[in-house]
Amino acid sequence: SFKLLFRNKFFIIICLFNIVSYLLQGIGNSIGVYYTSYVLKNVDLLGAFTAAGTIPIVIGLLFTPFLVKKLKSIYKVNLYGAILSTLARVVLTIFGYMGNLPGMLTMLVFVGLFQSPITATMYTMISASGEYTYKTTGKKIDGMMFSCDSFGAKVGSGLGSALTGWLLAAGGYVANAASQTSGAVSMLQFMFFIIPLIGAGITVLLLSQLTVEKANARIDSEKAQTAKAV
């Protein structure tokens, strides 16, 4: 079963996607309080940033089934959402370095909305990947297929926490200091804007290769043609 998992390229893609997602989540959960405290000089803004990034995801979940039905493809909905989310992060980064608070909060709303389809459909894609293994090998390993989520969570979260500490130290961050050096502030901005932007770009690349729907449909079509020929 373990060998079958890693013969399925879609399983590997989803594993990598989850590692990147949980890594970014680990950094984001840690760095927000530092960014609002030392860059924006107002830790009370953390609640507004958190709400702007998470509430739109919940709202977007309601519209995901309609989008999937409209485009007739989870692949398209996820990929287009990831591309738009990345573009929103580009604008978010520009506003961030400009110090434009309303602009940052607005773009975080769009980032959350565009990310929501991926949140809603990822388990469906895992299930489709298990179906691909069954169609190509005749073996059902759906239980093990879903391990990619817990694996990604453990590896990604661990790496995210470790990377947060390493980068803060590299930037010269001093714990509990009244203020930070320009190097530490620059590192906080890099971690808050640039790293998520890089992660978003990697996500687009991974999702562009997650063509498991098309692969399963092709297998079904080939089997149907073979049955007709017989």
PDB file of C-alpha atoms in Angstrom:
ATOM      1  CA  SER A   1       0.000   0.000   0.000  1.00  0.00           C
ATOM      2  CA  PHE A   2       2.873   2.356   0.807  1.00  0.00           C
ATOM      3  CA  LYS A   3       4.392   1.745  -2.622  1.00  0.00           C
ATOM      4  CA  LEU A   4       1.037   2.370  -4.274  1.00  0.00           C
ATOM      5  CA  LEU A   5       0.745   5.732  -2.515  1.00  0.00           C
ATOM      6  CA  PHE A   6       3.962   7.038  -3.980  1.00  0.00           C
ATOM      7  CA  ARG A   7       3.224   5.642  -7.424  1.00  0.00           C
ATOM      8  CA  ASN A   8       0.282   8.050  -7.457  1.00  0.00           C
ATOM      9  CA  LYS A   9       1.651  11.441  -8.509  1.00  0.00           C
ATOM     10  CA  PHE A  10      -1.543  13.151  -7.365  1.00  0.00           C
ATOM     11  CA  PHE A  11      -0.963  11.913  -3.817  1.00  0.00           C
ATOM     12  CA  ILE A  12       2.514  13.428  -3.881  1.00  0.00           C
ATOM     13  CA  ILE A  13       1.177  16.730  -5.226  1.00  0.00           C
ATOM     14  CA  ILE A  14      -1.454  16.915  -2.478  1.00  0.00           C
ATOM     15  CA  CYS A  15       1.161  16.052   0.163  1.00  0.00           C
ATOM     16  CA  LEU A  16       3.369  18.897  -1.052  1.00  0.00           C
ATOM     17  CA  PHE A  17       0.374  21.225  -1.197  1.00  0.00           C
ATOM     18  CA  ASN A  18      -0.535  20.411   2.411  1.00  0.00           C
ATOM     19  CA  ILE A  19       3.046  20.854   3.606  1.00  0.00           C
ATOM     20  CA  VAL A  20       3.226  24.303   2.013  1.00  0.00           C
ATOM     21  CA  SER A  21      -0.225  25.260   3.329  1.00  0.00           C
ATOM     22  CA  TYR A  22       0.450  24.219   6.913  1.00  0.00           C
ATOM     23  CA  LEU A  23       3.946  25.740   6.809  1.00  0.00           C
ATOM     24  CA  LEU A  24       2.465  29.101   5.818  1.00  0.00           C
ATOM     25  CA  GLN A  25      -0.244  28.696   8.429  1.00  0.00           C
ATOM     26  CA  GLY A  26       2.374  27.994  11.092  1.00  0.00           C
ATOM     27  CA  ILE A  27       4.329  31.105  10.197  1.00  0.00           C
ATOM     28  CA  GLY A  28       1.187  33.219   9.868  1.00  0.00           C
ATOM     29  CA  ASN A  29      -0.167  32.169  13.260  1.00  0.00           C
ATOM     30  CA  SER A  30       3.119  33.110  14.902  1.00  0.00           C
ATOM     31  CA  ILE A  31       4.155  36.250  13.063  1.00  0.00           C
ATOM     32  CA  GLY A  32       0.908  38.238  13.194  1.00  0.00           C
ATOM     33  CA  VAL A  33       1.359  39.429  16.748  1.00  0.00           C
ATOM     34  CA  TYR A  34       4.968  40.468  16.063  1.00  0.00           C
ATOM     35  CA  TYR A  35       4.021  42.339  12.890  1.00  0.00           C
ATOM     36  CA  THR A  36       1.172  44.281  14.465  1.00  0.00           C
ATOM     37  CA  SER A  37       3.241  45.033  17.580  1.00  0.00           C
ATOM     38  CA  TYR A  38       6.519  46.164  16.041  1.00  0.00           C
ATOM     39  CA  VAL A  39       5.693  47.239  12.481  1.00  0.00           C
ATOM     40  CA  LEU A  40       2.180  48.667  12.846  1.00  0.00           C
ATOM     41  CA  LYS A  41       2.781  49.619  16.517  1.00  0.00           C
ATOM     42  CA  ASN A  42      -0.727  48.477  17.450  1.00  0.00           C
ATOM     43  CA  VAL A  43      -1.219  44.881  18.569  1.00  0.00           C
ATOM     44  CA  ASP A  44      -4.996  45.481  18.768  1.00  0.00           C
ATOM     45  CA  LEU A  45      -5.031  45.328  14.957  1.00  0.00           C
ATOM     46  CA  LEU A  46      -4.306  41.601  15.124  1.00  0.00           C
ATOM     47  CA  GLY A  47      -8.014  40.855  15.523  1.00  0.00           C
ATOM     48  CA  ALA A  48      -8.896  42.886  12.432  1.00  0.00           C
ATOM     49  CA  PHE A  49      -6.208  41.133  10.375  1.00  0.00           C
ATOM     50  CA  THR A  50      -7.357  37.707  11.569  1.00  0.00           C
ATOM     51  CA  ALA A  51     -11.014  38.461  10.820  1.00  0.00           C
ATOM     52  CA  ALA A  52     -10.200  39.881   7.374  1.00  0.00           C
ATOM     53  CA  GLY A  53      -8.339  36.708   6.472  1.00  0.00           C
ATOM     54  CA  THR A  54     -10.694  34.068   7.889  1.00  0.00           C
ATOM     55  CA  ILE A  55     -14.305  35.293   7.681  1.00  0.00           C
ATOM     56  CA  PRO A  56     -14.206  35.582   3.839  1.00  0.00           C
ATOM     57  CA  ILE A  57     -13.093  31.933   3.663  1.00  0.00           C
ATOM     58  CA  VAL A  58     -16.260  30.876   5.491  1.00  0.00           C
ATOM     59  CA  ILE A  59     -18.387  33.047   3.203  1.00  0.00           C
ATOM     60  CA  GLY A  60     -16.615  31.730   0.110  1.00  0.00           C
ATOM     61  CA  LEU A  61     -17.380  28.138   1.110  1.00  0.00           C
ATOM     62  CA  LEU A  62     -21.057  28.847   0.503  1.00  0.00           C
ATOM     63  CA  PHE A  63     -20.419  29.770  -3.131  1.00  0.00           C
ATOM     64  CA  THR A  64     -17.970  26.981  -3.966  1.00  0.00           C
ATOM     65  CA  PRO A  65     -20.610  24.376  -4.988  1.00  0.00           C
ATOM     66  CA  PHE A  66     -22.146  26.910  -7.378  1.00  0.00           C
ATOM     67  CA  LEU A  67     -18.751  27.671  -8.926  1.00  0.00           C
ATOM     68  CA  VAL A  68     -17.930  23.978  -9.358  1.00  0.00           C
ATOM     69  CA  LYS A  69     -21.318  23.399 -11.016  1.00  0.00           C
ATOM     70  CA  LYS A  70     -20.847  26.442 -13.235  1.00  0.00           C
ATOM     71  CA  LEU A  71     -17.333  25.543 -14.429  1.00  0.00           C
ATOM     72  CA  LYS A  72     -17.985  21.777 -14.268  1.00  0.00           C
ATOM     73  CA  SER A  73     -14.508  21.255 -12.828  1.00  0.00           C
ATOM     74  CA  ILE A  74     -13.026  21.363  -9.332  1.00  0.00           C
ATOM     75  CA  TYR A  75      -9.612  21.655 -10.990  1.00  0.00           C
ATOM     76  CA  LYS A  76     -10.539  24.918 -12.711  1.00  0.00           C
ATOM     77  CA  VAL A  77     -12.183  26.408  -9.631  1.00  0.00           C
ATOM     78  CA  ASN A  78      -9.145  25.630  -7.460  1.00  0.00           C
ATOM     79  CA  LEU A  79      -6.580  26.779  -9.998  1.00  0.00           C
ATOM     80  CA  TYR A  80      -8.369  30.012 -10.864  1.00  0.00           C
ATOM     81  CA  GLY A  81      -8.887  30.707  -7.175  1.00  0.00           C
ATOM     82  CA  ALA A  82      -5.205  30.135  -6.440  1.00  0.00           C
ATOM     83  CA  ILE A  83      -4.144  32.439  -9.289  1.00  0.00           C
ATOM     84  CA  LEU A  84      -6.488  35.204  -8.146  1.00  0.00           C
ATOM     85  CA  SER A  85      -5.375  34.726  -4.545  1.00  0.00           C
ATOM     86  CA  THR A  86      -1.743  35.100  -5.617  1.00  0.00           C
ATOM     87  CA  LEU A  87      -2.533  38.284  -7.540  1.00  0.00           C
ATOM     88  CA  ALA A  88      -4.347  39.620  -4.479  1.00  0.00           C
ATOM     89  CA  ARG A  89      -1.250  38.864  -2.411  1.00  0.00           C
ATOM     90  CA  VAL A  90       0.888  40.847  -4.844  1.00  0.00           C
ATOM     91  CA  VAL A  91      -1.327  43.882  -4.268  1.00  0.00           C
ATOM     92  CA  LEU A  92      -1.401  43.127  -0.533  1.00  0.00           C
ATOM     93  CA  THR A  93       2.387  43.168  -0.454  1.00  0.00           C
ATOM     94  CA  ILE A  94       2.503  46.509  -2.253  1.00  0.00           C
ATOM     95  CA  PHE A  95       0.006  48.008   0.210  1.00  0.00           C
ATOM     96  CA  GLY A  96       1.944  46.458   3.087  1.00  0.00           C
ATOM     97  CA  TYR A  97       5.231  48.080   2.198  1.00  0.00           C
ATOM     98  CA  MET A  98       3.367  51.354   1.619  1.00  0.00           C
ATOM     99  CA  GLY A  99       1.835  51.106   5.094  1.00  0.00           C
ATOM    100  CA  ASN A 100      -1.686  51.355   3.648  1.00  0.00           C
ATOM    101  CA  LEU A 101      -3.786  49.690   6.370  1.00  0.00           C
ATOM    102  CA  PRO A 102      -7.214  49.864   4.629  1.00  0.00           C
ATOM    103  CA  GLY A 103      -5.637  48.480   1.477  1.00  0.00           C
ATOM    104  CA  MET A 104      -4.058  45.593   3.386  1.00  0.00           C
ATOM    105  CA  LEU A 105      -7.310  44.637   5.101  1.00  0.00           C
ATOM    106  CA  THR A 106      -9.228  44.833   1.829  1.00  0.00           C
ATOM    107  CA  MET A 107      -6.785  42.586   0.005  1.00  0.00           C
ATOM    108  CA  LEU A 108      -6.789  40.079   2.863  1.00  0.00           C
ATOM    109  CA  VAL A 109     -10.536  39.766   2.312  1.00  0.00           C
ATOM    110  CA  PHE A 110      -9.960  38.935  -1.357  1.00  0.00           C
ATOM    111  CA  VAL A 111      -7.169  36.499  -0.503  1.00  0.00           C
ATOM    112  CA  GLY A 112      -9.548  34.635   1.815  1.00  0.00           C
ATOM    113  CA  LEU A 113     -12.386  34.577  -0.706  1.00  0.00           C
ATOM    114  CA  PHE A 114     -10.181  33.224  -3.490  1.00  0.00           C
ATOM    115  CA  GLN A 115      -8.646  30.591  -1.205  1.00  0.00           C
ATOM    116  CA  SER A 116     -11.982  29.236  -0.011  1.00  0.00           C
ATOM    117  CA  PRO A 117     -12.635  26.819  -2.932  1.00  0.00           C
ATOM    118  CA  ILE A 118      -9.409  24.968  -2.180  1.00  0.00           C
ATOM    119  CA  THR A 119     -10.412  24.661   1.470  1.00  0.00           C
ATOM    120  CA  ALA A 120     -13.824  23.303   0.460  1.00  0.00           C
ATOM    121  CA  THR A 121     -12.707  20.792  -2.154  1.00  0.00           C
ATOM    122  CA  MET A 122      -9.327  19.428  -1.072  1.00  0.00           C
ATOM    123  CA  TYR A 123     -10.803  16.318   0.574  1.00  0.00           C
ATOM    124  CA  THR A 124     -12.732  15.668  -2.617  1.00  0.00           C
ATOM    125  CA  MET A 125      -9.454  15.791  -4.536  1.00  0.00           C
ATOM    126  CA  ILE A 126      -7.889  13.347  -2.074  1.00  0.00           C
ATOM    127  CA  SER A 127     -10.821  11.000  -2.635  1.00  0.00           C
ATOM    128  CA  ALA A 128     -10.425  11.362  -6.401  1.00  0.00           C
ATOM    129  CA  SER A 129      -6.735  10.493  -6.040  1.00  0.00           C
ATOM    130  CA  GLY A 130      -7.695   7.319  -4.181  1.00  0.00           C
ATOM    131  CA  GLU A 131     -10.099   6.535  -6.997  1.00  0.00           C
ATOM    132  CA  TYR A 132      -7.244   6.988  -9.489  1.00  0.00           C
ATOM    133  CA  THR A 133      -5.164   4.388  -7.649  1.00  0.00           C
ATOM    134  CA  TYR A 134      -8.106   1.983  -7.722  1.00  0.00           C
ATOM    135  CA  LYS A 135      -8.730   2.554 -11.427  1.00  0.00           C
ATOM    136  CA  THR A 136      -5.070   2.023 -12.354  1.00  0.00           C
ATOM    137  CA  THR A 137      -4.129  -0.794  -9.955  1.00  0.00           C
ATOM    138  CA  GLY A 138      -7.385  -2.363  -8.763  1.00  0.00           C
ATOM    139  CA  LYS A 139      -6.338  -1.715  -5.152  1.00  0.00           C
ATOM    140  CA  LYS A 140      -8.352   0.405  -2.707  1.00  0.00           C
ATOM    141  CA  ILE A 141      -6.190   2.364  -0.267  1.00  0.00           C
ATOM    142  CA  ASP A 142      -8.507   5.270   0.475  1.00  0.00           C
ATOM    143  CA  GLY A 143      -7.673   5.259   4.193  1.00  0.00           C
ATOM    144  CA  MET A 144      -3.972   5.634   3.567  1.00  0.00           C
ATOM    145  CA  MET A 145      -4.650   8.197   0.848  1.00  0.00           C
ATOM    146  CA  PHE A 146      -6.167  10.553   3.424  1.00  0.00           C
ATOM    147  CA  SER A 147      -2.945  10.374   5.443  1.00  0.00           C
ATOM    148  CA  CYS A 148      -1.568  13.125   3.199  1.00  0.00           C
ATOM    149  CA  ASP A 149      -3.515  15.659   5.269  1.00  0.00           C
ATOM    150  CA  SER A 150      -2.175  14.617   8.675  1.00  0.00           C
ATOM    151  CA  PHE A 151       1.298  14.140   7.183  1.00  0.00           C
ATOM    152  CA  GLY A 152       1.234  17.620   5.670  1.00  0.00           C
ATOM    153  CA  ALA A 153      -0.066  19.103   8.925  1.00  0.00           C
ATOM    154  CA  LYS A 154       2.691  17.575  11.039  1.00  0.00           C
ATOM    155  CA  VAL A 155       5.554  18.315   8.654  1.00  0.00           C
ATOM    156  CA  GLY A 156       4.313  21.727   7.535  1.00  0.00           C
ATOM    157  CA  SER A 157       3.430  22.987  11.014  1.00  0.00           C
ATOM    158  CA  GLY A 158       6.749  21.775  12.411  1.00  0.00           C
ATOM    159  CA  LEU A 159       8.714  23.422   9.627  1.00  0.00           C
ATOM    160  CA  GLY A 160       6.652  26.610   9.947  1.00  0.00           C
ATOM    161  CA  SER A 161       7.347  26.927  13.669  1.00  0.00           C
ATOM    162  CA  ALA A 162      11.042  26.181  13.247  1.00  0.00           C
ATOM    163  CA  LEU A 163      11.412  28.549  10.300  1.00  0.00           C
ATOM    164  CA  THR A 164       9.717  31.323  12.272  1.00  0.00           C
ATOM    165  CA  GLY A 165      12.314  31.045  15.036  1.00  0.00           C
ATOM    166  CA  TRP A 166      15.244  30.836  12.624  1.00  0.00           C
ATOM    167  CA  LEU A 167      14.189  33.857  10.598  1.00  0.00           C
ATOM    168  CA  LEU A 168      13.421  35.991  13.650  1.00  0.00           C
ATOM    169  CA  ALA A 169      16.863  35.198  15.016  1.00  0.00           C
ATOM    170  CA  ALA A 170      18.479  35.927  11.647  1.00  0.00           C
ATOM    171  CA  GLY A 171      16.740  39.313  11.539  1.00  0.00           C
ATOM    172  CA  GLY A 172      18.026  40.253  14.978  1.00  0.00           C
ATOM    173  CA  TYR A 173      14.676  40.123  16.755  1.00  0.00           C
ATOM    174  CA  VAL A 174      14.949  40.717  20.516  1.00  0.00           C
ATOM    175  CA  ALA A 175      12.139  39.195  22.571  1.00  0.00           C
ATOM    176  CA  ASN A 176      10.077  41.594  24.690  1.00  0.00           C
ATOM    177  CA  ALA A 177      12.034  44.633  23.504  1.00  0.00           C
ATOM    178  CA  ALA A 178      10.194  47.949  23.425  1.00  0.00           C
ATOM    179  CA  SER A 179      11.234  48.367  19.787  1.00  0.00           C
ATOM    180  CA  GLN A 180      13.149  46.404  17.174  1.00  0.00           C
ATOM    181  CA  THR A 181      16.049  47.215  14.873  1.00  0.00           C
ATOM    182  CA  SER A 182      15.426  48.063  11.230  1.00  0.00           C
ATOM    183  CA  GLY A 183      16.781  44.624  10.327  1.00  0.00           C
ATOM    184  CA  ALA A 184      14.235  42.912  12.570  1.00  0.00           C
ATOM    185  CA  VAL A 185      11.401  45.051  11.189  1.00  0.00           C
ATOM    186  CA  SER A 186      12.447  44.206   7.622  1.00  0.00           C
ATOM    187  CA  MET A 187      12.453  40.519   8.514  1.00  0.00           C
ATOM    188  CA  LEU A 188       8.969  40.797  10.004  1.00  0.00           C
ATOM    189  CA  GLN A 189       7.712  42.393   6.787  1.00  0.00           C
ATOM    190  CA  PHE A 190       9.432  39.703   4.730  1.00  0.00           C
ATOM    191  CA  MET A 191       7.784  36.964   6.796  1.00  0.00           C
ATOM    192  CA  PHE A 192       4.356  38.599   6.756  1.00  0.00           C
ATOM    193  CA  PHE A 193       4.228  39.424   3.043  1.00  0.00           C
ATOM    194  CA  ILE A 194       6.960  37.835   0.917  1.00  0.00           C
ATOM    195  CA  ILE A 195       6.968  34.288   2.288  1.00  0.00           C
ATOM    196  CA  PRO A 196       3.161  33.898   1.877  1.00  0.00           C
ATOM    197  CA  LEU A 197       3.474  35.335  -1.636  1.00  0.00           C
ATOM    198  CA  ILE A 198       6.146  32.785  -2.530  1.00  0.00           C
ATOM    199  CA  GLY A 199       3.981  30.057  -1.002  1.00  0.00           C
ATOM    200  CA  ALA A 200       1.002  31.210  -3.066  1.00  0.00           C
ATOM    201  CA  GLY A 201       3.081  30.935  -6.235  1.00  0.00           C
ATOM    202  CA  ILE A 202       4.140  27.400  -5.316  1.00  0.00           C
ATOM    203  CA  THR A 203       0.494  26.548  -4.651  1.00  0.00           C
ATOM    204  CA  VAL A 204      -0.488  27.678  -8.140  1.00  0.00           C
ATOM    205  CA  LEU A 205       2.224  25.473  -9.629  1.00  0.00           C
ATOM    206  CA  LEU A 206       1.111  22.433  -7.619  1.00  0.00           C
ATOM    207  CA  LEU A 207      -2.594  22.890  -8.358  1.00  0.00           C
ATOM    208  CA  SER A 208      -1.873  23.278 -12.060  1.00  0.00           C
ATOM    209  CA  GLN A 209      -0.606  19.677 -11.997  1.00  0.00           C
ATOM    210  CA  LEU A 210      -3.489  18.264  -9.947  1.00  0.00           C
ATOM    211  CA  THR A 211      -5.371  16.968 -12.985  1.00  0.00           C
ATOM    212  CA  VAL A 212      -6.792  13.899 -11.266  1.00  0.00           C
ATOM    213  CA  GLU A 213     -10.349  14.596 -12.482  1.00  0.00           C
ATOM    214  CA  LYS A 214      -9.199  14.530 -16.096  1.00  0.00           C
ATOM    215  CA  ALA A 215      -7.094  11.420 -15.507  1.00  0.00           C
ATOM    216  CA  ASN A 216     -10.033   9.513 -14.003  1.00  0.00           C
ATOM    217  CA  ALA A 217     -12.354  10.634 -16.805  1.00  0.00           C
ATOM    218  CA  ARG A 218      -9.826   9.484 -19.418  1.00  0.00           C
ATOM    219  CA  ILE A 219      -9.555   6.048 -17.806  1.00  0.00           C
ATOM    220  CA  ASP A 220     -13.349   5.715 -17.723  1.00  0.00           C
ATOM    221  CA  SER A 221     -13.565   6.757 -21.371  1.00  0.00           C
ATOM    222  CA  GLU A 222     -10.914   4.236 -22.428  1.00  0.00           C
ATOM    223  CA  LYS A 223     -12.681   1.440 -20.543  1.00  0.00           C
ATOM    224  CA  ALA A 224     -16.006   2.371 -22.139  1.00  0.00           C
ATOM    225  CA  GLN A 225     -14.460   2.286 -25.619  1.00  0.00           C
ATOM    226  CA  THR A 226     -12.858  -1.075 -24.892  1.00  0.00           C
ATOM    227  CA  ALA A 227     -16.195  -2.473 -23.690  1.00  0.00           C
ATOM    228  CA  LYS A 228     -17.912  -1.287 -26.854  1.00  0.00           C
ATOM    229  CA  ALA A 229     -15.200  -2.853 -29.019  1.00  0.00           C
ATOM    230  CA  VAL A 230     -15.683  -6.208 -27.256  1.00  0.00           C
TER     231      VAL A 230
END
